[in-house]
Coordinates of C-alpha atoms (C1' of nucleotides) in Angstrom, one line a residue:
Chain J
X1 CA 23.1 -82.9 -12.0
X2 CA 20.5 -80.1 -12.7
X3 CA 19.4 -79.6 -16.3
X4 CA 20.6 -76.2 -17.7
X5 CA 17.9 -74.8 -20.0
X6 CA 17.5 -72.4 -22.3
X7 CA 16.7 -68.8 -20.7
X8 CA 13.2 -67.5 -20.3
X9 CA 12.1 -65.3 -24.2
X10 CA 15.3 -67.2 -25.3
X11 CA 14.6 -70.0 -28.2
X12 CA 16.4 -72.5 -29.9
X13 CA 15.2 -72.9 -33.7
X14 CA 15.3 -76.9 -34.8
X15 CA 15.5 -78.4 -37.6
X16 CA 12.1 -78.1 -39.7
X17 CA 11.1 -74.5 -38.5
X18 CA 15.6 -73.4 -39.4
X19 CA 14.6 -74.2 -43.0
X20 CA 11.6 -71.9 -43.1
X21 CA 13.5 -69.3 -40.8
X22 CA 16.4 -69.6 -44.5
X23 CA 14.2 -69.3 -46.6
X24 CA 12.4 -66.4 -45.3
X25 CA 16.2 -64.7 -44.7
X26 CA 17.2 -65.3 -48.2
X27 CA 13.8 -64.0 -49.8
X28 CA 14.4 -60.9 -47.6
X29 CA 18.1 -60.6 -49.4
X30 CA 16.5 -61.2 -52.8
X31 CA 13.8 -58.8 -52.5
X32 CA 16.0 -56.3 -51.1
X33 CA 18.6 -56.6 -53.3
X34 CA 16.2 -56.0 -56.3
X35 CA 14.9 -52.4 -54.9
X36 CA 18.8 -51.2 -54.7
X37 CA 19.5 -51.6 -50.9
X38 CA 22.8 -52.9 -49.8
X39 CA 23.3 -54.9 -46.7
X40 CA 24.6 -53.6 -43.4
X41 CA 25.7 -56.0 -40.5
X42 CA 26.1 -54.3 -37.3
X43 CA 27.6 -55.1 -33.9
X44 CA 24.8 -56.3 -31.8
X45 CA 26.7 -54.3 -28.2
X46 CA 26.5 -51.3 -28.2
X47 CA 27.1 -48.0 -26.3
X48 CA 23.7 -47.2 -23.8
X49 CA 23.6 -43.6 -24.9
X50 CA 23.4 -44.5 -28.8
X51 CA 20.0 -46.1 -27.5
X52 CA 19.0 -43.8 -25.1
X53 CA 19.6 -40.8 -27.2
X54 CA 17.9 -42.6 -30.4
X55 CA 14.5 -44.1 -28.8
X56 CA 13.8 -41.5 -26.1
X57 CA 14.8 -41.6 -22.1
X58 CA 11.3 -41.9 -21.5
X59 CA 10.1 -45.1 -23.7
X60 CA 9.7 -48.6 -22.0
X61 CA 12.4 -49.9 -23.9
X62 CA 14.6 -47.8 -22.5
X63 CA 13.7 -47.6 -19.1
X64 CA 13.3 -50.7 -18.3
X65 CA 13.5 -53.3 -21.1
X66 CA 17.3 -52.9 -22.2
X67 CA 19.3 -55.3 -21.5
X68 CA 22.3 -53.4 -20.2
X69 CA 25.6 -53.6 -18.1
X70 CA 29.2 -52.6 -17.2
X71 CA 31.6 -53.8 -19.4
X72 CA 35.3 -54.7 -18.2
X73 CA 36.3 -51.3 -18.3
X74 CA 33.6 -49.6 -17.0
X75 CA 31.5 -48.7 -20.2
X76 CA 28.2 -48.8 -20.5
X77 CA 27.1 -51.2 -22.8
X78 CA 23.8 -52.1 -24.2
X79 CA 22.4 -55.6 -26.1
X80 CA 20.6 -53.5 -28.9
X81 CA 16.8 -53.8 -28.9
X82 CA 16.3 -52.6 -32.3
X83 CA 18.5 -52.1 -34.9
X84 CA 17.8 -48.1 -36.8
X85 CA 20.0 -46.7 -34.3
X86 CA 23.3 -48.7 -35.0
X87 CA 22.5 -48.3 -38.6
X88 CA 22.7 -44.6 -38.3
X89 CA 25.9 -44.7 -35.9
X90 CA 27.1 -46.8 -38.7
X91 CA 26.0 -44.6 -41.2
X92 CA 27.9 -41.2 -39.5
X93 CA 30.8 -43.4 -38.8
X94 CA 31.9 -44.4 -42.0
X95 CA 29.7 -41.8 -44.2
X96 CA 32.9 -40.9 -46.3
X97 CA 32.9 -44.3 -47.7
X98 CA 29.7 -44.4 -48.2
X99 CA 27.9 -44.5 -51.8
X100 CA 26.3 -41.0 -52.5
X101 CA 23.0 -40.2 -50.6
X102 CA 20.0 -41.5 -50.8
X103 CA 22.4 -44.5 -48.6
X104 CA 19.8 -47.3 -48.8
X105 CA 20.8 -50.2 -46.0
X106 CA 18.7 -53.6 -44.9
X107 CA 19.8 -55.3 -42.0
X108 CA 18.9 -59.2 -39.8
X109 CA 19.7 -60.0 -37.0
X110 CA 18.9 -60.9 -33.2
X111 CA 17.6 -57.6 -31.3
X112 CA 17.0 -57.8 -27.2
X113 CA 14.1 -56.4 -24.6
X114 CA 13.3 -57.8 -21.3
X115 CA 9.8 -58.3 -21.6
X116 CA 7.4 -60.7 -20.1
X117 CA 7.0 -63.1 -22.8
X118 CA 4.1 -63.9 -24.9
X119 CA 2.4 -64.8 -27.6
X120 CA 4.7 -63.3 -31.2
X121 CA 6.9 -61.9 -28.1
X122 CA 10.0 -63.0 -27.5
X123 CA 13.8 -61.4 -25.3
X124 CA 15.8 -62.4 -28.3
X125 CA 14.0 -61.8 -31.3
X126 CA 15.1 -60.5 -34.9
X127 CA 14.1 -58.2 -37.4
X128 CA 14.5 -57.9 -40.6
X129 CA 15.0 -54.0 -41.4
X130 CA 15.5 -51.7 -44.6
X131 CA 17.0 -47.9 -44.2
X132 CA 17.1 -44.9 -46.6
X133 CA 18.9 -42.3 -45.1
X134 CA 19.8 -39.2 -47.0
X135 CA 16.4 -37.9 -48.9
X136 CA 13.4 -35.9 -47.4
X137 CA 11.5 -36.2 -51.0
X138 CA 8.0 -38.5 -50.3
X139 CA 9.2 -40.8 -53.3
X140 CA 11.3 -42.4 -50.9
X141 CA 8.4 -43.2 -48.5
X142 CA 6.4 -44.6 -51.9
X143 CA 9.8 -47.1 -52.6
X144 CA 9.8 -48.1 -49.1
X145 CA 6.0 -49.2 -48.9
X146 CA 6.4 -50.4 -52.3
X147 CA 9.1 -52.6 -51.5
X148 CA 7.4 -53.9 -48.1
X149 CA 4.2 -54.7 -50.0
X150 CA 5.9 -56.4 -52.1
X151 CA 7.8 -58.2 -50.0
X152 CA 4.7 -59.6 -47.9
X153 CA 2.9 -60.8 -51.2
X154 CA 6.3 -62.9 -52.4
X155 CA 6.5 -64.7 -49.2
X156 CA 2.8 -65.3 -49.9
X157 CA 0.8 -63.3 -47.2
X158 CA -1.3 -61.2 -48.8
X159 CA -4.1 -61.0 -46.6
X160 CA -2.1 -57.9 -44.4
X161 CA -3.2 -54.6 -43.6
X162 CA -0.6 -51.5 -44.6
X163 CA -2.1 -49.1 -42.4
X164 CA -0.5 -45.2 -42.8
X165 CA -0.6 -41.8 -40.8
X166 CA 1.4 -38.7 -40.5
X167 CA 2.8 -38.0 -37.3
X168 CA 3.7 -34.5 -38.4
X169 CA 7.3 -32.7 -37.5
X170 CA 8.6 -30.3 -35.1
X171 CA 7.1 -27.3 -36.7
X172 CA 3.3 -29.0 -36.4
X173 CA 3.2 -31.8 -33.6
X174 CA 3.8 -29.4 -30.5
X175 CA 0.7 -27.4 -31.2
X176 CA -1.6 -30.9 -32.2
X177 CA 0.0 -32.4 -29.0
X178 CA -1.8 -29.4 -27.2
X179 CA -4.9 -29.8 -29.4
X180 CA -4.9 -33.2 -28.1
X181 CA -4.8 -32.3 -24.2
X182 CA -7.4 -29.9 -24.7
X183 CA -9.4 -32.9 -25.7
X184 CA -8.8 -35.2 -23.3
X185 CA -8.6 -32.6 -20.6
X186 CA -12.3 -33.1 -19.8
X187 CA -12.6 -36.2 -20.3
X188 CA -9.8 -37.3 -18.2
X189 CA -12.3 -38.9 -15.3
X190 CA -13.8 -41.5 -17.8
X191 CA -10.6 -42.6 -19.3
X192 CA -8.9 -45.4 -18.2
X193 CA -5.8 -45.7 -15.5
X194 CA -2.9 -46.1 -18.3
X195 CA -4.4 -43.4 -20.1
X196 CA -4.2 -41.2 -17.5
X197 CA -1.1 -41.6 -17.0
X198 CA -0.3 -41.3 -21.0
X199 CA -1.9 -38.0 -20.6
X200 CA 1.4 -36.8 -19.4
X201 CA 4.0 -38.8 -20.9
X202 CA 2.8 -39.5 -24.1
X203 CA -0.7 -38.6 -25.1
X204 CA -0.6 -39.6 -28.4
X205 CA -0.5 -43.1 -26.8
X206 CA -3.8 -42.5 -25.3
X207 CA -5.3 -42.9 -29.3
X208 CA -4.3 -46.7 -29.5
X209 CA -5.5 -47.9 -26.0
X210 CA -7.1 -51.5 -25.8
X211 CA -10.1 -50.8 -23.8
X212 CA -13.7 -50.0 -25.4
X213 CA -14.5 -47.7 -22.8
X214 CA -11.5 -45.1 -24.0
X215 CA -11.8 -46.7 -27.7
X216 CA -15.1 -44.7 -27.7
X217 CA -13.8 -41.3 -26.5
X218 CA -10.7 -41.3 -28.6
X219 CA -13.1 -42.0 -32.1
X220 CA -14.3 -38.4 -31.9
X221 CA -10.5 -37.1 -30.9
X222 CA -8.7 -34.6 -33.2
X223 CA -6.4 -36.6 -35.3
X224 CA -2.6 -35.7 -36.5
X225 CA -3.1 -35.7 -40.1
X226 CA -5.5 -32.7 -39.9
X227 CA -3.3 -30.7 -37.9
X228 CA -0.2 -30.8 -40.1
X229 CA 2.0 -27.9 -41.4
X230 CA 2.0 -27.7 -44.9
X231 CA 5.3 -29.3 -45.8
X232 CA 4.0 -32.3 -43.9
X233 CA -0.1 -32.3 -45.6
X234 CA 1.5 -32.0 -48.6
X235 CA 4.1 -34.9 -48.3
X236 CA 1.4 -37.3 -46.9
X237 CA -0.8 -36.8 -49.9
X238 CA 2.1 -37.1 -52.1
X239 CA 2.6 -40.2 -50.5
X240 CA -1.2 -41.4 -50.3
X241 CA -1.1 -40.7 -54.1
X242 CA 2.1 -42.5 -54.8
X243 CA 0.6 -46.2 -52.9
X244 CA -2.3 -45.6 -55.2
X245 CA -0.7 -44.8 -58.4
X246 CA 1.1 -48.0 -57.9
X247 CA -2.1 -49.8 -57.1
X248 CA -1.3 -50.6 -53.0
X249 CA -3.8 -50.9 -51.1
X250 CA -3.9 -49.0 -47.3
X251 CA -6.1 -47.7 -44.9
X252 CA -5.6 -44.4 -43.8
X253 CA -5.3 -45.0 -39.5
X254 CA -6.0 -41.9 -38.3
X255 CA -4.8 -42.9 -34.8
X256 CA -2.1 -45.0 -35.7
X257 CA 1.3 -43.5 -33.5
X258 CA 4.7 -45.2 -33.1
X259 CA 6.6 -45.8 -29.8
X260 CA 9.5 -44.9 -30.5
X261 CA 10.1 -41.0 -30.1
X262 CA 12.5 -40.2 -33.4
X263 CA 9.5 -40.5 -35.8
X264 CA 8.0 -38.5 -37.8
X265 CA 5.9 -37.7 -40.7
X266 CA 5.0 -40.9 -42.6
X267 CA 4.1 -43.5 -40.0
X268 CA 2.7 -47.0 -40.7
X269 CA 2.2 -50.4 -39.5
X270 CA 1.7 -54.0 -41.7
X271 CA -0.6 -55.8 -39.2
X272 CA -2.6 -59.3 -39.1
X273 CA -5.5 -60.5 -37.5
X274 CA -3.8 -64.0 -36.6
X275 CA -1.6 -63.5 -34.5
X276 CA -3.1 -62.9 -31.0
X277 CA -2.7 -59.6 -29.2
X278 CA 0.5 -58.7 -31.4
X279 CA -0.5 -58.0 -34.3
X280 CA 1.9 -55.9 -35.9
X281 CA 4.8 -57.7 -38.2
X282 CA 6.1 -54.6 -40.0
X283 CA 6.0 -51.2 -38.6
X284 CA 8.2 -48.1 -39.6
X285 CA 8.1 -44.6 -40.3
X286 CA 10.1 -41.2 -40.8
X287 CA 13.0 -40.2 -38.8
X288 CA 13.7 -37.2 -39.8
X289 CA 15.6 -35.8 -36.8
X290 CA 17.0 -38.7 -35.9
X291 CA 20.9 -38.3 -37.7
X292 CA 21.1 -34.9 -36.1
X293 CA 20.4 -36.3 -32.6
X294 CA 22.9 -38.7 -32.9
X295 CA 25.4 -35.9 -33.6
X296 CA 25.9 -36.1 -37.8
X297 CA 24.4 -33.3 -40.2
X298 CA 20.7 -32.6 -40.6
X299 CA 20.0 -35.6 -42.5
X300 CA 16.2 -36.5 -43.4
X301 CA 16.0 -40.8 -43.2
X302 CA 13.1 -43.9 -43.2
X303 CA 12.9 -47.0 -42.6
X304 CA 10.8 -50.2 -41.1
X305 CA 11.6 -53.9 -39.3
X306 CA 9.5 -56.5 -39.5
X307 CA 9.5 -59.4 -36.7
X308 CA 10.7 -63.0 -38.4
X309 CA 9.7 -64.7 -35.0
X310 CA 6.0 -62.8 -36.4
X311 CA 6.3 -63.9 -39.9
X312 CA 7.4 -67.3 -39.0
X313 CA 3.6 -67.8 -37.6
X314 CA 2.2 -66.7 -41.0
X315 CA 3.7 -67.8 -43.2
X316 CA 2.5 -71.3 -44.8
X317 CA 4.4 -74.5 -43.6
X318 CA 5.4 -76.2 -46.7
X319 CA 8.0 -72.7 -47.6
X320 CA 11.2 -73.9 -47.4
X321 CA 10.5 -77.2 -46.8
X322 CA 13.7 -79.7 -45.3
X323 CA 15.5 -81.4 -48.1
X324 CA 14.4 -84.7 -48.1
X325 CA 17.1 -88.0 -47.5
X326 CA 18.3 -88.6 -51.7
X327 CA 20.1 -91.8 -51.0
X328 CA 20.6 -94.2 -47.7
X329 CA 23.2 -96.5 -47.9
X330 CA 23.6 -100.0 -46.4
X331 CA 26.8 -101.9 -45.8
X332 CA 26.3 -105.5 -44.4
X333 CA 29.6 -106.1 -42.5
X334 CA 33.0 -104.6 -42.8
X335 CA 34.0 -105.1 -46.0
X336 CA 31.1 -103.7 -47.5
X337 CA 31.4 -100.5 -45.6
X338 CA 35.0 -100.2 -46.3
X339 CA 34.1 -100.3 -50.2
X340 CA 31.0 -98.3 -50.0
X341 CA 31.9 -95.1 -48.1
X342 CA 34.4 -93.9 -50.5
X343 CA 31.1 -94.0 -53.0
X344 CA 29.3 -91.9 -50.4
X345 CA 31.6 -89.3 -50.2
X346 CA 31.8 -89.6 -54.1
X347 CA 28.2 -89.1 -54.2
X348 CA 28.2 -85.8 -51.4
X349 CA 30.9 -84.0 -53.5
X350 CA 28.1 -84.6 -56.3
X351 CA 25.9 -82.8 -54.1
X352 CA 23.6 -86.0 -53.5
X353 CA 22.1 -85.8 -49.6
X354 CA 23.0 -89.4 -49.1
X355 CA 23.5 -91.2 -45.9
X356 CA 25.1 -94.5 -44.5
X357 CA 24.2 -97.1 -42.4
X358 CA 26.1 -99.2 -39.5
X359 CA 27.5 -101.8 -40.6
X360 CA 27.2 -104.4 -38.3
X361 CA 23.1 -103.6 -37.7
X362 CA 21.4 -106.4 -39.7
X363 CA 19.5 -105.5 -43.2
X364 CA 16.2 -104.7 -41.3
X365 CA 17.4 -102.5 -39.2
X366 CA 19.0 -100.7 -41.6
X367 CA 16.2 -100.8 -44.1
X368 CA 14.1 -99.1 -40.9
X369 CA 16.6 -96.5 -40.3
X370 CA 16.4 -95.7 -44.3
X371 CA 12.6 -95.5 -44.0
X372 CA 12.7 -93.4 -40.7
X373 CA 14.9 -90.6 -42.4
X374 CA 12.6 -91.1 -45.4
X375 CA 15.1 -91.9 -48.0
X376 CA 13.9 -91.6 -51.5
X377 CA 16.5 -94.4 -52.3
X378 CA 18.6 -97.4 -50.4
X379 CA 22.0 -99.2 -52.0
X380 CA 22.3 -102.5 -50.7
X381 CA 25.7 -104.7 -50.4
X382 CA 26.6 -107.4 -48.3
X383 CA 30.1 -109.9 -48.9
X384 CA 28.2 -111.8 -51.4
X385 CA 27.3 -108.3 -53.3
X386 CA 31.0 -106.8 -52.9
X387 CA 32.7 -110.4 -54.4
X388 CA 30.2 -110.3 -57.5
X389 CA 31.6 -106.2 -57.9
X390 CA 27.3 -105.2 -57.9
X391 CA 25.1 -104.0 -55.5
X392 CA 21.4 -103.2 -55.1
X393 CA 19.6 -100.0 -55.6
X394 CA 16.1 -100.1 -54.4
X395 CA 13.3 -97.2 -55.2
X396 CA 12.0 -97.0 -51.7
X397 CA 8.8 -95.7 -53.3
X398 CA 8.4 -98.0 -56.3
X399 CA 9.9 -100.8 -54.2
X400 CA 11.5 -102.1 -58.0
X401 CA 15.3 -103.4 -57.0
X402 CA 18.4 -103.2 -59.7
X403 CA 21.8 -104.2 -59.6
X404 CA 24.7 -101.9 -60.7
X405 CA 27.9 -102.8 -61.1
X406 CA 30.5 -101.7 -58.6
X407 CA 33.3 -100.1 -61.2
X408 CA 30.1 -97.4 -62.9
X409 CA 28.1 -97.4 -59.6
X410 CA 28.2 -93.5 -58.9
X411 CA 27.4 -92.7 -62.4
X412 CA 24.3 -94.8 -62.5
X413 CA 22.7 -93.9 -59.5
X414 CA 23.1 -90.4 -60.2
X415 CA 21.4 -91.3 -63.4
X416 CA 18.8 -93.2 -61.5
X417 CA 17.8 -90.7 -58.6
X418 CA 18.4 -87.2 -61.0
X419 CA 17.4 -88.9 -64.0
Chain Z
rG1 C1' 6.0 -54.7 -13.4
rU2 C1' 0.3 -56.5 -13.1
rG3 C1' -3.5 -60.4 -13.8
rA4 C1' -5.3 -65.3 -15.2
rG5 C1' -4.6 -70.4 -16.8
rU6 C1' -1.6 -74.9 -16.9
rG7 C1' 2.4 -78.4 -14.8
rU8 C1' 0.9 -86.6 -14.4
rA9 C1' 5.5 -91.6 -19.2
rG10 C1' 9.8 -89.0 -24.7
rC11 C1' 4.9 -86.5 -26.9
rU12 C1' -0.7 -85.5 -26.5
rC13 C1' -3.8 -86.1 -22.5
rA14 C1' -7.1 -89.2 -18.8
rA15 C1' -8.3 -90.6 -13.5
rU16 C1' -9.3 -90.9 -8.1
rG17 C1' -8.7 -88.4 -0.6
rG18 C1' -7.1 -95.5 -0.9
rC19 C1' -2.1 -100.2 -5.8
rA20 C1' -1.1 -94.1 -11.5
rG21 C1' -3.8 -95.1 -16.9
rA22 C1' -4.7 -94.7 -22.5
rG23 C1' -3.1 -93.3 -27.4
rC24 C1' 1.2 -92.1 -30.1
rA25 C1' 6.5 -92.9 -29.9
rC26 C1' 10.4 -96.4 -28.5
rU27 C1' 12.4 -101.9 -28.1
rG28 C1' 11.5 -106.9 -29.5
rG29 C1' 8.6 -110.7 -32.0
rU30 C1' 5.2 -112.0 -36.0
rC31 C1' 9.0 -111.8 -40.8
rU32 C1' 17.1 -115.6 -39.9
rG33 C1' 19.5 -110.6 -46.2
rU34 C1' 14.7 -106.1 -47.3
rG35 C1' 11.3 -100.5 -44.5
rG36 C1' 6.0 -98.6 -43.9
rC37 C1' 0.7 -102.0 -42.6
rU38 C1' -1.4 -105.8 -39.2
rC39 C1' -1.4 -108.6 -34.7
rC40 C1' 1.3 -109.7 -30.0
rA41 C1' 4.6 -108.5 -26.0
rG42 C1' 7.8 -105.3 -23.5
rU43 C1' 10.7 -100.7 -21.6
rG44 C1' 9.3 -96.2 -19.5
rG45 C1' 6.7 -92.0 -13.7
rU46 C1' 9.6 -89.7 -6.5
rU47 C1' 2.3 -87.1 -10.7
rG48 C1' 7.5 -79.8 -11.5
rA49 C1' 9.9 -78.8 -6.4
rG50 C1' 9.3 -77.8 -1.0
rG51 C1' 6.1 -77.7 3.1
rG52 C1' 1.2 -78.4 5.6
rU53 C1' -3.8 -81.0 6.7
rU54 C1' -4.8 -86.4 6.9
rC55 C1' -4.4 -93.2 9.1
rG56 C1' -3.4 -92.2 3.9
rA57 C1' -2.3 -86.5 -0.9
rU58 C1' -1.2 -87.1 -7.7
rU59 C1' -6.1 -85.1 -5.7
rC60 C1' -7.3 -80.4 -0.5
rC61 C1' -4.3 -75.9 1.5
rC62 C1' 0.3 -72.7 1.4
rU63 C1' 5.0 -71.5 -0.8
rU64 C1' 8.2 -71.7 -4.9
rC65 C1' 9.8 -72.7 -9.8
rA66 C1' 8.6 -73.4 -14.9
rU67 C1' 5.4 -72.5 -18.8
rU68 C1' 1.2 -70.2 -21.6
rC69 C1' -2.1 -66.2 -22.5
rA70 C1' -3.5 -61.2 -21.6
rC71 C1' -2.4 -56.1 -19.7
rC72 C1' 1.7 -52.8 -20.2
rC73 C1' 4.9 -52.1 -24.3
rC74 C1' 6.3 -53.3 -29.1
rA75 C1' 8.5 -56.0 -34.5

RNA sequence: GUGAGUGUAGCUCAAUGGCAGAGCACUGGUCUGUGGCUCCAGUGGUUGAGGGUUCGAUUCCCUUCAUUCACCCCA
């Protein structure tokens, strides 16, 4: 028979890595929880035009990245590839039972794009992902980056770069969008194939291009955050002020852009120089317009995700490391295991990790399996053992042996190993 | 979608146009009811798959599949 493998961007998480993968989850829920957001679990199907509507008809992701098909019935369905949109359908769809606004959400979960993949790119990946939806005012941009910061330095990576920019609105983008041709109009000859093409499509794209030929035209280009309307200069220095009143450190990226086409205003990205060619593992912004789209009330919102498969690479090995084997257990023959297990399961509703040999594999092979799964202690009984009512707890470690009666056994090892 | 690299034992990797190897792991012994360490022995491969050149291909050529990295894009 042909083996059946897992699918291409599609990974299974084993033992050793899961426990790291928990740990990161729960921190996420902790820290979350502390800065007043509530979490949201959304359906990961869902209608194509929630994400064609939300990211932009013209994005990669949409046009050729989702993963998307006819369901049963004839619907269009779509395996979300990022999770702000269903958040906000969420958010219209049962607003009336929602707390009063500012509605602050954090999501995890599995999120889909049919990429090649690579390095800290993956088909199936998940984000971690925190909304406020409801509040134009800059303070919320300050308790988002506040809480992200904060977040990367109690996982322990501290060594991040929050970089910021203001992508402006629809009053002031249009007319820097223009500004931004003009620029590139004469240079368009010396500028790479992609960018050329960017020109069109996206141009603001043409400011984060990879190669050192364009990286040098685009250092003199005219940047977003000097061609804002007011509202929006005022709200990124409000904002700039904030991170340093609370003492965060950023770098103002003055060609910093997003991909996704609902931003605006307050962009920013948490990015890392170890992790190959991806090196962003938190990015979010400003949404302003993005409730209207989807067909609710004018309702100013932001938000980020950052990539666990990303984090996973950073963060330090030992975090969340596997529970180690408390107690191995060895019955020699029948009998013994007949009068031992009931003490195991004793010892599990106790909470001990404890484990139990077979009982017709001789002593060594037992005492093997006990060192192999690394057990911090093994109980020994064999016919002799079990006639006398003792057996024989040994300190794997120490290597010093003691007998314990059989009729106060559970109480004395849990003396022994918690002690 | 585009480009480059890599596919040999469970894992990490050698080698050669002429009998396919090592280390680790595994099994057993050394040590009959006491693990790790030592020493000894053993199991394990259609060299990713298919085709071509050749007396002979794991090696050279073509195709294909898988995988990695990069571009693109993005968390």
């Amino acid at each position: 028979m042909e083996k059946i493998n897992a699918l291409k961007g599609f990974k299974d998480l084993l033992p050793g890595d899961s426990e790291r993968w928990d740990w990161l989850a729960l921190t996420a829920r902790r820290t979350f929880d502390a800065f007043g957001f509530s979490p949201i679990h959304t359906p990961i199907l869902e209608r194509t035009t929630l994400f064609t509507r939300s990211i932009g008809e013209t994005t990669d992701i949409v046009e050729k990245e989702m993963y998307t098909f006819e369901d049963w019935d004839g619907k269009q369905v779509t395996l979300r590839p990022e999770g702000t949109a269903s958040v906000v359908r969420a958010f219209l769809e049962h607003r009336h039972q929602m707390p009063v606004l500012p509605v602050k959400l954090y999501y995890q979960g599995p999120m889909f794009r049919h990429e090649r993949p690579q390095a800290g790119r993956l088909r199936q990946f998940h984000q971690v992902g925190a909304e406020i939806i409801g509040d134009i005012d800059p303070k919320q941009d300050i308790e988002l980056l506040s809480l992200l910061t904060y977040f990367f330095k109690r996982i322990g990576l501290d060594n991040l770069t929050l970089e910021i920019n203001s992508l402006g609105c629809p009053v002031c983008r249009p007319p820097y969008r223009e500004i931004l041709q003009d620029f590139f109009k004469k240079k368009l000859t010396t500028l790479c194939e992609d960018c050329n093409r960017r020109f069109h499509k996206n141009p603001l794209r043409i400011l984060d291009c990879k190669k050192e030929s364009c990286k040098t035209i685009t250092t003199d280009a005219p940047a977003s955050a000097k061609h804002l309307c007011t509202e929006c200069d005022e709200h990124f220095k409000t904002v700039q002020q904030g991170l340093k009143t609370l003492k965060i450190p950023y770098q103002y990226s003055k060609h910093l852009v997003r991909g996704l086409d609902y931003y605006t205003k307050t962009a920013f990205e948490m990015t890392t120089q170890n992790l190959g060619a991806q090196n962003a593992v938190a990015a979010g912004g400003r949404y302003d317009g993005l409730v209207e789209a989807l067909g609710g009330p004018a309702t100013p919102a932001i938000g980020f995700a950052m990539g666990m498969e990303r984090l996973m690479h950073l963060i330090p090995e030992t975090k969340g490391m596997p529970s180690t084997l408390q107690l191995f257990i060895v019955p020699l023959g029948e009998s013994a295991y007949q009068t031992l297990f009931p003490i195991l399961y004793s010892l599990r509703k106790k909470k001990l990790r404890s484990e139990i040999g077979y009982s017709d594999s001789p002593l060594k092979k037992q005492m093997k399996q006990a060192d192999r799964l690394n057990a911090e202690y093994v109980l020994i009984a064999g016919d002799e053992e079990i006639a006398a009512k003792k057996a024989i707890l040994r300190n794997m470690k120490t290597k010093s042996q003691t007998e314990i009666g059989l009729s106060n056994l559970i109480n004395e090892i849990l003396a022994e190993i918690e002690g």
